XYZ file of C-alpha atoms in Angstrom:
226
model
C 146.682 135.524 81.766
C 144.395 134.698 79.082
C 143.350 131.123 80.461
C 142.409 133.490 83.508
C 140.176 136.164 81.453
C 138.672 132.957 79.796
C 137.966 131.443 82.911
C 136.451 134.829 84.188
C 134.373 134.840 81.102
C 132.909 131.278 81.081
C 131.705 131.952 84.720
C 130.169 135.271 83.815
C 128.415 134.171 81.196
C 127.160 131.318 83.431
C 125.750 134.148 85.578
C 124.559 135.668 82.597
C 122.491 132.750 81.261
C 121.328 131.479 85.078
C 119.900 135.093 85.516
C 118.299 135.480 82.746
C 116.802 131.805 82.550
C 115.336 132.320 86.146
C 113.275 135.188 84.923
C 112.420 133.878 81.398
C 110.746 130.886 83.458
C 109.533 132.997 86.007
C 108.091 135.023 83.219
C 106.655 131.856 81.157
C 105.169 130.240 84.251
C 103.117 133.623 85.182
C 101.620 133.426 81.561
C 101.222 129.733 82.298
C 98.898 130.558 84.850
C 98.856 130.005 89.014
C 98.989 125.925 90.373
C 99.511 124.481 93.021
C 102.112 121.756 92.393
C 99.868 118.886 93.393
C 97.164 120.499 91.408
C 99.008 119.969 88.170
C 97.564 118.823 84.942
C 99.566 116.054 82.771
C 100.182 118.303 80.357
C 101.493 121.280 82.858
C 104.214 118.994 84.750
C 104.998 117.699 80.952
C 105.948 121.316 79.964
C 107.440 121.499 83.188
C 109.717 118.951 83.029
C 110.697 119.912 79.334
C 111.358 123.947 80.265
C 113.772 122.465 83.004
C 115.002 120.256 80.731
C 116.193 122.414 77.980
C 117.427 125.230 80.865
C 119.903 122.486 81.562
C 121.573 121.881 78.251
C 121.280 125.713 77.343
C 124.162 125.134 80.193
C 126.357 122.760 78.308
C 127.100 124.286 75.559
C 128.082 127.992 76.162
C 129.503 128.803 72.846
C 125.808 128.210 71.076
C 124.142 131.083 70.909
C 121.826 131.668 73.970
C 118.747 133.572 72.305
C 118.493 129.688 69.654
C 118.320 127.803 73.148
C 115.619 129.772 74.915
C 113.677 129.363 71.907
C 112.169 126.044 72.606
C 111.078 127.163 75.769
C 109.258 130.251 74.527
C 107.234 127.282 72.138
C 106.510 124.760 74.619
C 104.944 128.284 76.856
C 102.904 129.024 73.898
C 101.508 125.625 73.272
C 100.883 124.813 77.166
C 98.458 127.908 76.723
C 97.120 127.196 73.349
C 95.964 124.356 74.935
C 95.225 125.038 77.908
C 92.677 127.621 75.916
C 91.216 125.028 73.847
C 90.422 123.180 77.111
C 88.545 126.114 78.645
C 86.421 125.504 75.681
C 86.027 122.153 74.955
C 85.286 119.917 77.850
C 85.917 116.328 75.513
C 89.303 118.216 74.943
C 89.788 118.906 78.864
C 89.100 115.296 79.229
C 91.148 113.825 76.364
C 94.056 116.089 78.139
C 93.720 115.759 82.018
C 91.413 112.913 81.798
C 88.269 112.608 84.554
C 87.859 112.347 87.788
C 87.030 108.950 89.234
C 84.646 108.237 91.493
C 86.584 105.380 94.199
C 84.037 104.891 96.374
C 80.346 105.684 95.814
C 77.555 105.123 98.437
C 80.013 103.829 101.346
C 81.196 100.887 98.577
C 84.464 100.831 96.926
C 84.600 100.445 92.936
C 87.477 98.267 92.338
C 87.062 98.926 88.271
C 87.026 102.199 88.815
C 90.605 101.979 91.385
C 92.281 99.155 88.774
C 91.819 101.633 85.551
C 93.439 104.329 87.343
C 95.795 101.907 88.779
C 94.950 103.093 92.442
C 95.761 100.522 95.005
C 93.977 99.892 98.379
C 97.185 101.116 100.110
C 96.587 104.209 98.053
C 93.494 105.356 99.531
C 93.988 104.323 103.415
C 96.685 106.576 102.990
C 95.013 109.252 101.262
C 92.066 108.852 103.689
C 94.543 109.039 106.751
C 95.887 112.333 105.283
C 92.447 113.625 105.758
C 92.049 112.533 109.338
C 89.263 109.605 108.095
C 90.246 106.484 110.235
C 86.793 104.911 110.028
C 85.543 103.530 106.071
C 82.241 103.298 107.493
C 81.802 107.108 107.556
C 82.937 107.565 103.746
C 80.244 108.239 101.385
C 81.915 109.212 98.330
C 85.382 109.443 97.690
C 86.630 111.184 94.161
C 89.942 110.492 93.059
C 90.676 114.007 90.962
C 92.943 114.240 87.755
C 95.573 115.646 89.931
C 95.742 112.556 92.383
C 94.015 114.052 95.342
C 91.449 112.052 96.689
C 88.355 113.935 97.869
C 86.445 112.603 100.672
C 82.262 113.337 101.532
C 81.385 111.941 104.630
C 78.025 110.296 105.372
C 75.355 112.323 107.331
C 76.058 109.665 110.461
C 79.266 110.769 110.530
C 78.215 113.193 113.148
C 79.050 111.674 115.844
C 82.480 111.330 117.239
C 85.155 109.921 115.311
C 87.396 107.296 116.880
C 90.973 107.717 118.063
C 91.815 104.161 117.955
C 94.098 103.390 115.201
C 92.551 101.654 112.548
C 93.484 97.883 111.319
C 92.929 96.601 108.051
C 92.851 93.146 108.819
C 92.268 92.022 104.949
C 93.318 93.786 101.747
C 92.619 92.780 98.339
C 91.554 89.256 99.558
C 95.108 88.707 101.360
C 94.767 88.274 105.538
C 97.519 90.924 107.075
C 98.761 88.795 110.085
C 100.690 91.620 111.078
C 97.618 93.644 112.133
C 95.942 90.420 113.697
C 99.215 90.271 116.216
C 98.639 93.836 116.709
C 94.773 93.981 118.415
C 95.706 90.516 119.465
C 93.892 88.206 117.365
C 94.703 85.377 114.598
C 93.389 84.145 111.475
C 91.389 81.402 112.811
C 89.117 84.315 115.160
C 88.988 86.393 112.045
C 87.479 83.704 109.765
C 85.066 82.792 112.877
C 84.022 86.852 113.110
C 83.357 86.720 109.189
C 81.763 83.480 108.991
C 79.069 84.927 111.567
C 78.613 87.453 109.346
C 78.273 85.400 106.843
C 81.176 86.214 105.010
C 83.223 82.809 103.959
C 85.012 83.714 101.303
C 88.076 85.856 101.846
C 89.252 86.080 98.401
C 86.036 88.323 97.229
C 86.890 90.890 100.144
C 88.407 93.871 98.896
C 88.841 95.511 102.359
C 87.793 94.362 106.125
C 88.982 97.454 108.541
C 88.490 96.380 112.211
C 88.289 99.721 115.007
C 86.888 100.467 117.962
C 85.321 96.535 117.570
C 83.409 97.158 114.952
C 84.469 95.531 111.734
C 84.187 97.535 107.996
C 83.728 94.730 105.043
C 83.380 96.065 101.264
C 83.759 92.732 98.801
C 85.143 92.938 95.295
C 81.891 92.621 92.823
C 84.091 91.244 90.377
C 85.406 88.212 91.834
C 81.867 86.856 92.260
């Protein structure tokens, strides 16, 4: 019988502690302020992660006292705000924190410094560009990557007329030919390096991108493989 009541009362105080710890971090992230959670900062998903952390262990270890364990939570709340205050006033401390956003392409070119420091790939940004319904480079005149990760896009003023349906091809990425996208629109290497050469392009190596749709080819070369 008294395995039974101290069964009963390890499950009720598991009750006990999820209940309240579902409204202390309800509680802490109200104070913490309203994100989306792809518009969090480093430091938010850092506190984050460490609130969830410490909810877990308060769970562990039922006979320490539960008011000790919630403590640490309470402290990681108050600095996230401290500094998220000192941000608000200081922009070199907003930067220091979150960091800045990166401009990835300016003018219609791509700044392959600029994706390598933020250790953005050219995978990366098709994707991100896809996600936005932009098929067609050529119609990209600046695209920002932001300190949450989302990439945004402004188009070029010719970018009024239709955009294409075709699916686009990278045929080149980062100097490497993709064969697998030649086989696709029906082509091979040696009609590629004929297309480029009468563009004048004869180095493949210093291309950072070649998008082929809709016929028309997209080159942007990598300035620092010159």
């Amino acid at each position: 019988m008294k395995d039974v009541l101290n069964e009963v009362e390890t499950y009720l105080a598991i009750i006990f502690r999820t209940t309240v710890i579902y409204l202390v971090i309800w509680f802490l992230f109200r104070m913490m302020g309203k994100r989306e959670v792809g518009e969090l900062s480093v430091l938010d998903l850092v506190v984050s992660i460490m609130i969830g952390d410490i909810a877990v262990l308060s769970f562990e270890d039922l006979e320490k006292p539960f008011v000790r364990q919630t403590i640490p939570m309470f402290v990681l709340a108050f600095l996230q705000m401290t500094l998220a205050l000192i941000s608000l006033k200081s922009v070199r401390f907003r930067n220091f924190m979150d960091g800045k956003p990166q401009i990835i392409i300016n003018q219609g070119k791509i700044d392959e410094k600029a994706m390598r420091k933020q250790r953005y790939n050219f995978d990366d940004l098709l994707t991100q560009l896809r996600e936005q319904g932009i098929s067609d480079l050529n119609v990209v005149k600046f695209a920002i990557l932001e300190t949450s990760g989302k990439l945004s896009v402004i188009k070029s003023a010719q970018e009024e007329r239709s955009e294409s349906v075709e699916t686009p091809y990278p045929l080149i990425i980062d100097g490497e030919i993709q064969e697998a996208n030649l086989d696709k629109i029906g082509k091979n290497h040696f009609w590629l390096r004929y297309q480029l050469k009468k563009m004048g392009e004869t180095n493949i190596k210093e291309i950072s991108i070649c998008g082929y749709i809709d016929g028309q080819f997209y080159i942007d070369k990598n300035e620092t493989k010159k």
